[in-house]
Coordinates of C-alpha atoms and ligand atoms in Angstrom, one line a residue:
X156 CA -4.5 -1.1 -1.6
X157 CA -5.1 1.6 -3.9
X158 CA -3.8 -0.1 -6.9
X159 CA -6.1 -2.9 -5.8
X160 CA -9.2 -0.9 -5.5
X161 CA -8.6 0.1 -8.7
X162 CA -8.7 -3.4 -10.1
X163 CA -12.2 -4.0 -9.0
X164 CA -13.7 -0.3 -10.7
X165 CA -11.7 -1.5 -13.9
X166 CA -13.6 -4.6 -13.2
X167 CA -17.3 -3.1 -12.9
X168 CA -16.7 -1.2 -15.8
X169 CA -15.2 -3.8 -18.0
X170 CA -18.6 -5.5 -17.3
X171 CA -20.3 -2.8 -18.4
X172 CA -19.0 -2.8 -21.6
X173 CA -16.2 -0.1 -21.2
X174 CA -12.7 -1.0 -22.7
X175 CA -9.6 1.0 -21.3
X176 CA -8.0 3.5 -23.3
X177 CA -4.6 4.8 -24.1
X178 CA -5.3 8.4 -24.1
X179 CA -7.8 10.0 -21.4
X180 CA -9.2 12.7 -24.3
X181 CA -10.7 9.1 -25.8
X182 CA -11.9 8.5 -22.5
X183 CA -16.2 8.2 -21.9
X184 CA -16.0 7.9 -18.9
X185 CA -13.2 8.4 -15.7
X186 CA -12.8 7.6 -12.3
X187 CA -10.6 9.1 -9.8
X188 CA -9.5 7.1 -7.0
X189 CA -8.6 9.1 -4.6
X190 CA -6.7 8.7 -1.7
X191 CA -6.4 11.2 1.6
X192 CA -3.8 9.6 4.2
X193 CA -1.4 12.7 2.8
X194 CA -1.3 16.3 1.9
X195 CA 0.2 15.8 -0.9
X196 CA -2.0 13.2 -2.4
X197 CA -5.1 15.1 -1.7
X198 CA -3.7 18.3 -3.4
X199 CA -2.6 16.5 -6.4
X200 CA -6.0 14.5 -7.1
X201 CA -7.8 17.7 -6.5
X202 CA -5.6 19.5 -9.3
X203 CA -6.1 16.3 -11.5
X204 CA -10.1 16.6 -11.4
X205 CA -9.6 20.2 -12.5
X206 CA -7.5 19.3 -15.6
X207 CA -10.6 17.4 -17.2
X208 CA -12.9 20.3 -17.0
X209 CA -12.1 20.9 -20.7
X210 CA -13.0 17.3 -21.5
X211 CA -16.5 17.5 -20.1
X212 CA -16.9 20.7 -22.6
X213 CA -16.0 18.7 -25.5
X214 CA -18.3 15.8 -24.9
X215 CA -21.3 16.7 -23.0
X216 CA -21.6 12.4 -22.5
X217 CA -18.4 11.8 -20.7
X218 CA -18.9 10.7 -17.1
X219 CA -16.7 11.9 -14.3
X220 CA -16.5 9.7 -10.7
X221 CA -14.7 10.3 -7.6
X222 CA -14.7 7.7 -5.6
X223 CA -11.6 6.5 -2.6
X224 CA -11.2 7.8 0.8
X225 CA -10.7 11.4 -0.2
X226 CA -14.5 11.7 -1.1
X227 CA -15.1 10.1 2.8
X228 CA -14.4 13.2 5.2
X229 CA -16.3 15.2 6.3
X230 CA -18.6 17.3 3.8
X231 CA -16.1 16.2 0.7
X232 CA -19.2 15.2 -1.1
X233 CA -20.7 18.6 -1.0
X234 CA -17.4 20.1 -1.8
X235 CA -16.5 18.2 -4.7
X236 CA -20.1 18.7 -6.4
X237 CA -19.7 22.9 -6.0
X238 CA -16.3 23.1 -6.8
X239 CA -16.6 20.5 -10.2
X240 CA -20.1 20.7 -11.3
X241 CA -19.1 18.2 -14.0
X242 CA -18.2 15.5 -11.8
X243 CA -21.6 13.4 -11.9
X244 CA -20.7 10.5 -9.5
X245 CA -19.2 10.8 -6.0
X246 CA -18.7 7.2 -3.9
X247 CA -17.5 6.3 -0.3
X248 CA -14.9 3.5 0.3
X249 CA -17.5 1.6 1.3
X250 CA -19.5 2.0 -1.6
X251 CA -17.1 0.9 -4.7
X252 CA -19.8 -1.4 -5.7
X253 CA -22.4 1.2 -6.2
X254 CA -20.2 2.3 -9.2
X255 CA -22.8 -0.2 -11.6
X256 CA -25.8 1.1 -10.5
X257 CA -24.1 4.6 -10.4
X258 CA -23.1 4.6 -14.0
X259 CA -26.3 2.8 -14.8
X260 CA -28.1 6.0 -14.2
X261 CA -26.1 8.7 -15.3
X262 CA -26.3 6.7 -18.9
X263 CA -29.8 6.5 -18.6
X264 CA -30.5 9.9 -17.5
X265 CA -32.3 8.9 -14.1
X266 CA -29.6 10.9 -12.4
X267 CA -27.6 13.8 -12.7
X268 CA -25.7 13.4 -10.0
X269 CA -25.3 10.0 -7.7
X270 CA -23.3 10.1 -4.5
X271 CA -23.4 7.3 -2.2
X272 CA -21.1 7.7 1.2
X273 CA -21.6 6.1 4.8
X274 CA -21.0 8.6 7.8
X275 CA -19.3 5.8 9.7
X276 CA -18.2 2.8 7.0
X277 CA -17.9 0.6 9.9
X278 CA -20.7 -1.8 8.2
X279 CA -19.6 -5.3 7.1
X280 CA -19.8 -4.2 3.3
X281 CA -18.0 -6.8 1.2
X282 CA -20.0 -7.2 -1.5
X283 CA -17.9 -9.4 -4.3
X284 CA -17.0 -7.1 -7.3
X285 CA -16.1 -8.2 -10.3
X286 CA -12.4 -8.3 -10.6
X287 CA -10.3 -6.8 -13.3
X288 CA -6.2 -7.7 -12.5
X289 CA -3.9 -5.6 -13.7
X290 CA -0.9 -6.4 -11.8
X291 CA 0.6 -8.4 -13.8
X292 CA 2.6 -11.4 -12.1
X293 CA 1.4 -10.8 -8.9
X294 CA -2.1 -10.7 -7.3
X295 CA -4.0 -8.6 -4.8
X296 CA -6.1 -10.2 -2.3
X297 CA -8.0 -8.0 0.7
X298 CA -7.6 -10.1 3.9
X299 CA -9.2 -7.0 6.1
X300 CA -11.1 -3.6 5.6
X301 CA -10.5 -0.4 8.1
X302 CA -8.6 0.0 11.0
X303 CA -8.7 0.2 15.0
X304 CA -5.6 1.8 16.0
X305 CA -5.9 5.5 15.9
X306 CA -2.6 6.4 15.1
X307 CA -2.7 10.3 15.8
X308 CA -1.8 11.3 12.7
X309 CA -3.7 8.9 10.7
X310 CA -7.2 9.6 9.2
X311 CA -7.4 5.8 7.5
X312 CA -9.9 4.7 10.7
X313 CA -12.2 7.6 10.0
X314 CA -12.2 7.4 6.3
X315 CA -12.2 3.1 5.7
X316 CA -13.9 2.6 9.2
X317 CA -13.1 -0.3 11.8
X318 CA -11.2 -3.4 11.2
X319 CA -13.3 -6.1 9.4
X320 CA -11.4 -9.2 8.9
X321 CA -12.7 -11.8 5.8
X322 CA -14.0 -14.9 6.6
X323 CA -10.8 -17.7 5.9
X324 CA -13.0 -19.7 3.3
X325 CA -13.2 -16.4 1.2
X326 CA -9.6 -15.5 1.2
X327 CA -8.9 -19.1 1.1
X328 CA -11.0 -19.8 -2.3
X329 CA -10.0 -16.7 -3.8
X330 CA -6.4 -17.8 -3.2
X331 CA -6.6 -21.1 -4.8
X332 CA -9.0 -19.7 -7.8
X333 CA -5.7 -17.5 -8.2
X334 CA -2.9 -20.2 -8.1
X335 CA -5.5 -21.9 -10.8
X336 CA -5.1 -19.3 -13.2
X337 CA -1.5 -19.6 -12.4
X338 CA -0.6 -16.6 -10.8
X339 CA 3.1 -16.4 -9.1
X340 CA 2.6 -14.0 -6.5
X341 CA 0.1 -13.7 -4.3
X342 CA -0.3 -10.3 -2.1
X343 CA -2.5 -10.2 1.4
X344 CA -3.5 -6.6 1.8
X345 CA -4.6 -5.0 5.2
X346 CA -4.0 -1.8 6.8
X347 CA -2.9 -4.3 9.9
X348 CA -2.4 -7.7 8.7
X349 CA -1.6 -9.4 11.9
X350 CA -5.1 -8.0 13.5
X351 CA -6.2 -10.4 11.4
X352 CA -9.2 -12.7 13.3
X353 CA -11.8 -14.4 12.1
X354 CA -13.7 -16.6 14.5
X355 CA -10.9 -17.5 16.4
X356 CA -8.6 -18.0 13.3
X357 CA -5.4 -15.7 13.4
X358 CA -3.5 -14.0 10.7
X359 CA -0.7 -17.4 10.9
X360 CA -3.6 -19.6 10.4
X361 CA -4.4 -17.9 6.8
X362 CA -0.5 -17.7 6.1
X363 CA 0.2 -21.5 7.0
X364 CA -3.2 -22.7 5.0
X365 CA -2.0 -20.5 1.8
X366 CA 1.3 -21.7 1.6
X367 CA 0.5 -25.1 1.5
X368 CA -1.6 -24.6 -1.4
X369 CA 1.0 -24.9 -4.0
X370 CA 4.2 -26.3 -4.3
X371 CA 5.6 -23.2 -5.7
X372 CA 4.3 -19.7 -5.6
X373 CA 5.2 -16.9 -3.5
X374 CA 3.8 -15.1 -0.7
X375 CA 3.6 -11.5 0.2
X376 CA 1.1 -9.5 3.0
X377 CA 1.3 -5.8 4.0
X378 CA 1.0 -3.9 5.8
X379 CA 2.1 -5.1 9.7
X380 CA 1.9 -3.3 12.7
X381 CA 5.5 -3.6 15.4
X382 CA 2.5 -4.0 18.1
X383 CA 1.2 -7.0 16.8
X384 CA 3.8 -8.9 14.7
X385 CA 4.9 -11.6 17.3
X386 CA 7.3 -14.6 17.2
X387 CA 4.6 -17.1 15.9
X388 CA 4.1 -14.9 12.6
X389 CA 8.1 -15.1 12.7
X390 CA 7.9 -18.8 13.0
X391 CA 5.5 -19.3 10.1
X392 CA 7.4 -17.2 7.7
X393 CA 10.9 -19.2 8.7
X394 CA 9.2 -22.2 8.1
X395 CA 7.1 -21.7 4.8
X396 CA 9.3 -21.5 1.6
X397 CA 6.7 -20.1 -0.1
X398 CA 6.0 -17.2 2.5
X399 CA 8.8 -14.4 1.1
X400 CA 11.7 -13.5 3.1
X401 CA 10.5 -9.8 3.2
X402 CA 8.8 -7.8 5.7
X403 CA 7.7 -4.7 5.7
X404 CA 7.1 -3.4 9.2
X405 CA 6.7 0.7 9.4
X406 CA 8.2 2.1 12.6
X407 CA 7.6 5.8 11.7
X408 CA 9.6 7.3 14.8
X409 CA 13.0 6.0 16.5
X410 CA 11.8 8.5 19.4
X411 CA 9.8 6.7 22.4
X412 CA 8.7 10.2 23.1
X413 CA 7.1 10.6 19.5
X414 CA 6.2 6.8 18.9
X415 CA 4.1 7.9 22.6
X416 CA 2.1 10.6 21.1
X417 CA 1.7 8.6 17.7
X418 CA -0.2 6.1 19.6
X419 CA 1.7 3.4 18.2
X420 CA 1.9 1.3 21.1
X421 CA 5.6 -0.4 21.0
X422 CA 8.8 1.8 21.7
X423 CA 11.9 1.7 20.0
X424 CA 13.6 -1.2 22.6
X425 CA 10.8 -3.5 21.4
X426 CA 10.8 -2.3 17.5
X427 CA 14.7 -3.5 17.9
X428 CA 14.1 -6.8 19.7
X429 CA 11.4 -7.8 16.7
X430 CA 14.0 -7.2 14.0
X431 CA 17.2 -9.0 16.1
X432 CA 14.5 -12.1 16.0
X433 CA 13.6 -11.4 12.5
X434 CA 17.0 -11.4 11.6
X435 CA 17.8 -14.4 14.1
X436 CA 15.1 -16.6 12.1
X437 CA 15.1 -15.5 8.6
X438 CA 17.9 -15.6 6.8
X439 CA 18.3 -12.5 4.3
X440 CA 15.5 -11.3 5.0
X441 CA 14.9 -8.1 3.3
X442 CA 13.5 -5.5 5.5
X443 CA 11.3 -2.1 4.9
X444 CA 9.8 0.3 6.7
X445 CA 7.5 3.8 6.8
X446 CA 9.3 6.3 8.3
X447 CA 7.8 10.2 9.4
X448 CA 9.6 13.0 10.6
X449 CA 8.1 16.4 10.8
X450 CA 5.6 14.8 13.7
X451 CA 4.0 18.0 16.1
X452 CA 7.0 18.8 18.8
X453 CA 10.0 16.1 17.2
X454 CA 12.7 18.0 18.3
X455 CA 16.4 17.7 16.8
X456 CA 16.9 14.9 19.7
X457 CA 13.7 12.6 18.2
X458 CA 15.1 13.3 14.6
X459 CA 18.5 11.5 15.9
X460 CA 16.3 8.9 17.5
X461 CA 14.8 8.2 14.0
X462 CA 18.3 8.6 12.4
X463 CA 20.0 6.2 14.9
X464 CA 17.6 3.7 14.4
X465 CA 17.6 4.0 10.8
X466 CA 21.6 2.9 11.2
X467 CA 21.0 0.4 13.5
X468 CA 18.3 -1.4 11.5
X469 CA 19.6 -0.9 8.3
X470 CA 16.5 -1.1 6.0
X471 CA 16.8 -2.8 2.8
X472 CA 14.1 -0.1 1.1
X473 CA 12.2 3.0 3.5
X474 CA 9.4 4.7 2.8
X475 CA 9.8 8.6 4.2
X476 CA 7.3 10.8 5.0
X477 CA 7.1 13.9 5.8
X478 CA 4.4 14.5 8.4
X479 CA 1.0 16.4 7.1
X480 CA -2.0 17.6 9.4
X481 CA -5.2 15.7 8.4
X482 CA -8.1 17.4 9.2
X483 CA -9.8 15.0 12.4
X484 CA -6.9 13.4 13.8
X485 CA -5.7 14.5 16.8
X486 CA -2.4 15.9 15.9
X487 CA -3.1 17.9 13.5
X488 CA -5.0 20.3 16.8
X489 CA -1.1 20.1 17.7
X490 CA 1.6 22.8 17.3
X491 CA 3.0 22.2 13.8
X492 CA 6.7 22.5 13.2
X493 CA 7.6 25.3 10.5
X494 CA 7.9 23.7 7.2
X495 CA 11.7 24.4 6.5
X496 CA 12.7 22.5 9.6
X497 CA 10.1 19.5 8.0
X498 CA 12.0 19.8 4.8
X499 CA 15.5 19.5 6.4
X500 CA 14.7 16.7 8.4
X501 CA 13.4 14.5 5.0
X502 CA 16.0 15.3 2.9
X503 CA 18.4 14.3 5.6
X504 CA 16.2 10.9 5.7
X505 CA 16.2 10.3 2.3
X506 CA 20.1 10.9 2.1
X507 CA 20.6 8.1 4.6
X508 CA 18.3 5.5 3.3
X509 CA 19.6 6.0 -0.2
X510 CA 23.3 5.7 1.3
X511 CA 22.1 2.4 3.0
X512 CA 19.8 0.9 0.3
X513 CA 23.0 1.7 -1.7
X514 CA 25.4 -0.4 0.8
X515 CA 23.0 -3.6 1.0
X516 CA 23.2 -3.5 -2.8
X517 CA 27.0 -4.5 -2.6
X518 CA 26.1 -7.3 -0.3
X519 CA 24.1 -8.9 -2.9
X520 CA 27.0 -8.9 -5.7
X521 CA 28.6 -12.2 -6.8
X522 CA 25.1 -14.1 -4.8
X523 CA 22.4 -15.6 -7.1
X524 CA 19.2 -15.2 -6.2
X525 CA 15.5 -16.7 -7.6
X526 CA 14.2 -13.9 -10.0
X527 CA 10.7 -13.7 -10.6
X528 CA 10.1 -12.0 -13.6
X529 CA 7.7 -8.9 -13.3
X530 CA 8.2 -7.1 -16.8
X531 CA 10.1 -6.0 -19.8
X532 CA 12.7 -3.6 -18.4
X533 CA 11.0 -0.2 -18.9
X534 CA 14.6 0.7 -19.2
X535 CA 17.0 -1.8 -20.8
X536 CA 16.5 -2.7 -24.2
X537 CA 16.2 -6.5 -24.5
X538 CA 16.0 -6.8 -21.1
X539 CA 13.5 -8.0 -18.1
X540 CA 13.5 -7.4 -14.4
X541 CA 11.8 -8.6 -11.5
X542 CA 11.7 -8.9 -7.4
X543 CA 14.8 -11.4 -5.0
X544 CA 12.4 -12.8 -2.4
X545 CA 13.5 -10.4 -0.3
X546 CA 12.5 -7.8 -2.3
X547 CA 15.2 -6.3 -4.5
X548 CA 14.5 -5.5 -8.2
X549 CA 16.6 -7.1 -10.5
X550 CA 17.6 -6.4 -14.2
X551 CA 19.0 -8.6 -16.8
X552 CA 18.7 -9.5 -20.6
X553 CA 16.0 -11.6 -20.8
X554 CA 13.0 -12.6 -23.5
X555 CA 9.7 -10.9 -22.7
X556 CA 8.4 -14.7 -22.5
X557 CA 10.1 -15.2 -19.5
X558 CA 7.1 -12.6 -17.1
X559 CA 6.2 -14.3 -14.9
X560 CA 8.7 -17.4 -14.6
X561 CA 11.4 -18.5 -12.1
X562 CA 14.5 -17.8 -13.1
X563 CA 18.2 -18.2 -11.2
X564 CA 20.2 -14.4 -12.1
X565 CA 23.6 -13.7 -10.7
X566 CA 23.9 -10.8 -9.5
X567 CA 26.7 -8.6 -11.2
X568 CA 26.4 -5.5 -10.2
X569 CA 24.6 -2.7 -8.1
X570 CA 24.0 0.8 -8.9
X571 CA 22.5 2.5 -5.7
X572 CA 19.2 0.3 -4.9
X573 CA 18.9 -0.8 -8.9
X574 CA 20.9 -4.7 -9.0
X575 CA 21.7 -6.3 -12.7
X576 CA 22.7 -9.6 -13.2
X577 CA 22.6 -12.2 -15.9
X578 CA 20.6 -15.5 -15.7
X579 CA 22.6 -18.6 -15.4
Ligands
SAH675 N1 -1.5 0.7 8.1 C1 -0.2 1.0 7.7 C2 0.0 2.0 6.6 C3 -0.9 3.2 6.6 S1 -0.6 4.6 5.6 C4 0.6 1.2 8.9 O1 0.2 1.3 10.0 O2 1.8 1.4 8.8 C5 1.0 4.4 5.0 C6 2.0 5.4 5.6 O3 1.6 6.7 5.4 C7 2.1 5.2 7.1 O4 2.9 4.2 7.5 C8 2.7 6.6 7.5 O5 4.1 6.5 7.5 C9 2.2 7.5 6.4 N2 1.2 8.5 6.9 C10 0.0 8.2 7.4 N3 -0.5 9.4 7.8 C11 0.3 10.4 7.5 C12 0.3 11.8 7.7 N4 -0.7 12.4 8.2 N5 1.4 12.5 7.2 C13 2.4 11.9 6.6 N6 2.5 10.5 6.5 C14 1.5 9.8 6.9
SF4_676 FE1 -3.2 4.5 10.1 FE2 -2.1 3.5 12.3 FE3 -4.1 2.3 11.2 FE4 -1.8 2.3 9.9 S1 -2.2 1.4 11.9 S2 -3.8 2.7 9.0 S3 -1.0 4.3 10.4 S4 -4.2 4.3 12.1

């Protein structure tokens, strides 16, 4: 989403004249887009804004933007402007499309400082920005905006606001403008794609009308939620070649107790019965998931919950996370488990995904598999790699003319998630 967001600011400042640069001491002007849904993240943008103090003293003209769901809590805005006097331009996630007029006046001198954030972005703001891609072979499209679920731990409803769904004929004509210019890939973004309603049209009306757009192209969405994915978005992805065998469904606790206090709304017993149909339907699919340990009260029995279902399931590719207060959620007025036990329980996650993503690997030797081509190995000399349907990256010598092609690779060999093959 992110990466996506960051399409359209290259986008609005392409249009006003702006060229990207290689190195960010060339820069006259940079945006940071923030993002606030961890700890981690926060800390790290904060320290990046710091590092370009020194720029600011060197050219008195260069502009400096925050904008992303960081500079949307609480009194951010505020903050930001007394702790980095240089930054001249702060902007809400609602408000990407102020950057223009922003920038507009900081060159002009109208301004010294513009800052443009809704309390509650809950407005139906979708105000078409000019887009710059930057994804290469595959392209972003926003389905939805915000979120309704609450998750405890979760500021993305506070900072992106409630769930606004696009109208079908939007999505629908900036599909098919983007199977024109020949894209490959085509990625539905939404915090909970199978929310998705418009006027009584569903998220498997959108998926059914963009497969049958092209006769070849492929079809991704994220993110879905294990409360609404149902049997009819199962259906529609069995039936639709062009609708990827991949799905990435986040369970974040194998613990009832903790999925309870998450809000989440499913418990495990239900997570497991949507992947046996998954599995039952779609054949090698590749499945991925969010995981969080670290939640307020998990004990050692909820961590085995998450363990044991991590074995059950067998995830092709997990994110983990380790859990972090956010300031406005209701978990973070929980008790919070000491950080050493925190960092235990992720390593011990991240041990057994990389053991399994490792073992699935294996399964895919001798098989060969439709490659589309993402990119020049950034690794491999001669060499290009790109995505199985389900999901696996793939390496093998290859012409850089072959990004963003079909190609048919057998696979060769495996060396813990990373697959290499040769194309035949
Ligand atoms: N809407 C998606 C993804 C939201 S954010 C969903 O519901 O799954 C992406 C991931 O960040 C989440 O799935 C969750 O695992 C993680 N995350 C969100 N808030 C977090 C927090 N406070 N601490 C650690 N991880 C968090
Ligand atoms: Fe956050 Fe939950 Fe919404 Fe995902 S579904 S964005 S985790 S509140």
């Amino acid at each position: 989403m992110n990466v996506h967001e960051s399409e359209k600011i290259a986008g609005m400042l392409t249009e006003l004249g702006y060229q990207s640069c290689s190195a960010v001491e060339e820069a006259d002007i940079i945006v940071f887009n923030t993002c606030c849904i961890r700890d981690t993240a926060e800390k790290h943008i904060l320290g990046n804004i710091g590092d370009v103090k020194h720029l600011k003293k060197e050219n008195p003209f260069l502009i400096v933007a925050v904008v992303g769901c960081m500079t949307q809590q609480k009194g951010m805005s505020e903050n930001l402007k007394k702790k980095f006097p240089f930054v001249s331009i702060v902007l809400g996630t609602d408000n990407l499309s102020d950057l223009t007029l922003a920038v507009r006046q900081i060159e002009e001198k109208n301004k010294k400082f513009f800052s443009c954030i809704h309390d509650t972005p809950d407005v139906d703001v979708q105000k078409d920005s000019p887009l710059y891609r930057t994804s290469g072979t595959n392209a972003w499209v926003n389905i939805m905006y915000g979120c309704n679920n609450f998750c405890t731990y979760c500021i993305v409803p506070y900072v992106r606001g409630r769930e606004r769904s696009r109208s079908p004929q939007a999505v629908l004509s900036e599909v098919s403008d983007l199977l024109k210019q020949g894209y490959p890939e085509i990625t539905l973004l939404g915090q909970n794609v199978d929310s998705y309603s418009y006027e009584g049209h569903d998220f498997t009306y959108l998926l059914e009308k963009i497969a049958e757009m092209d006769s070849k192209f492929r079809l991704r969405f994220m993110t879905s939620h294990p409360k609404d994915f149902n049997s009819r978005v199962i259906d529609v992805i069995a039936s639709c070649p062009n609708i990827c065998n991949n799905i990435h469904l986040p369970v974040q606790s194998g613990s009832n107790r903790v999925l309870k206090l998450m809000n989440r709304h499913y418990t495990r017993e239900r997570y497991l019965e949507i992947i046996d149909e998954i599995r039952s339907k779609i054949p090698n699919v590749g499945i991925t998931s969010d995981i969080m340990t670290g939640f307020p009260t998990e004990t050692d029995e909820d961590f085995y919950d998450t363990v044991s279902l991590m074995e059950k399931v067998r995830f092709s590719n997990a994110f983990t996370f380790v859990y972090s207060p956010r300031k406005g959620t209701v978990a973070a007025q929980m008790e919070q488990l000491p950080k050493k036990v925190k960092q235990e329980r992720i390593t011990e996650l991240v041990k057994i995904q990389n053991r399994i993503s490792a073992e699935i690997s294996k399964d895919y030797l001798g098989r060969t598999e439709e490659i589309l081509v993402e990119d020049v190995s950034p690794k491999h000399q001669n060499s290009v790699c790109g995505r199985t349907e389900s999901g696996r990256l793939v390496t093998f010598a290859g012409a850089p003319e072959l990004v963003g092609k079909f190609v048919n690779v057998k696979i060769d060999s495996a060396r813990s998630s990373a697959l290499f093959g040769r194309i035949i």
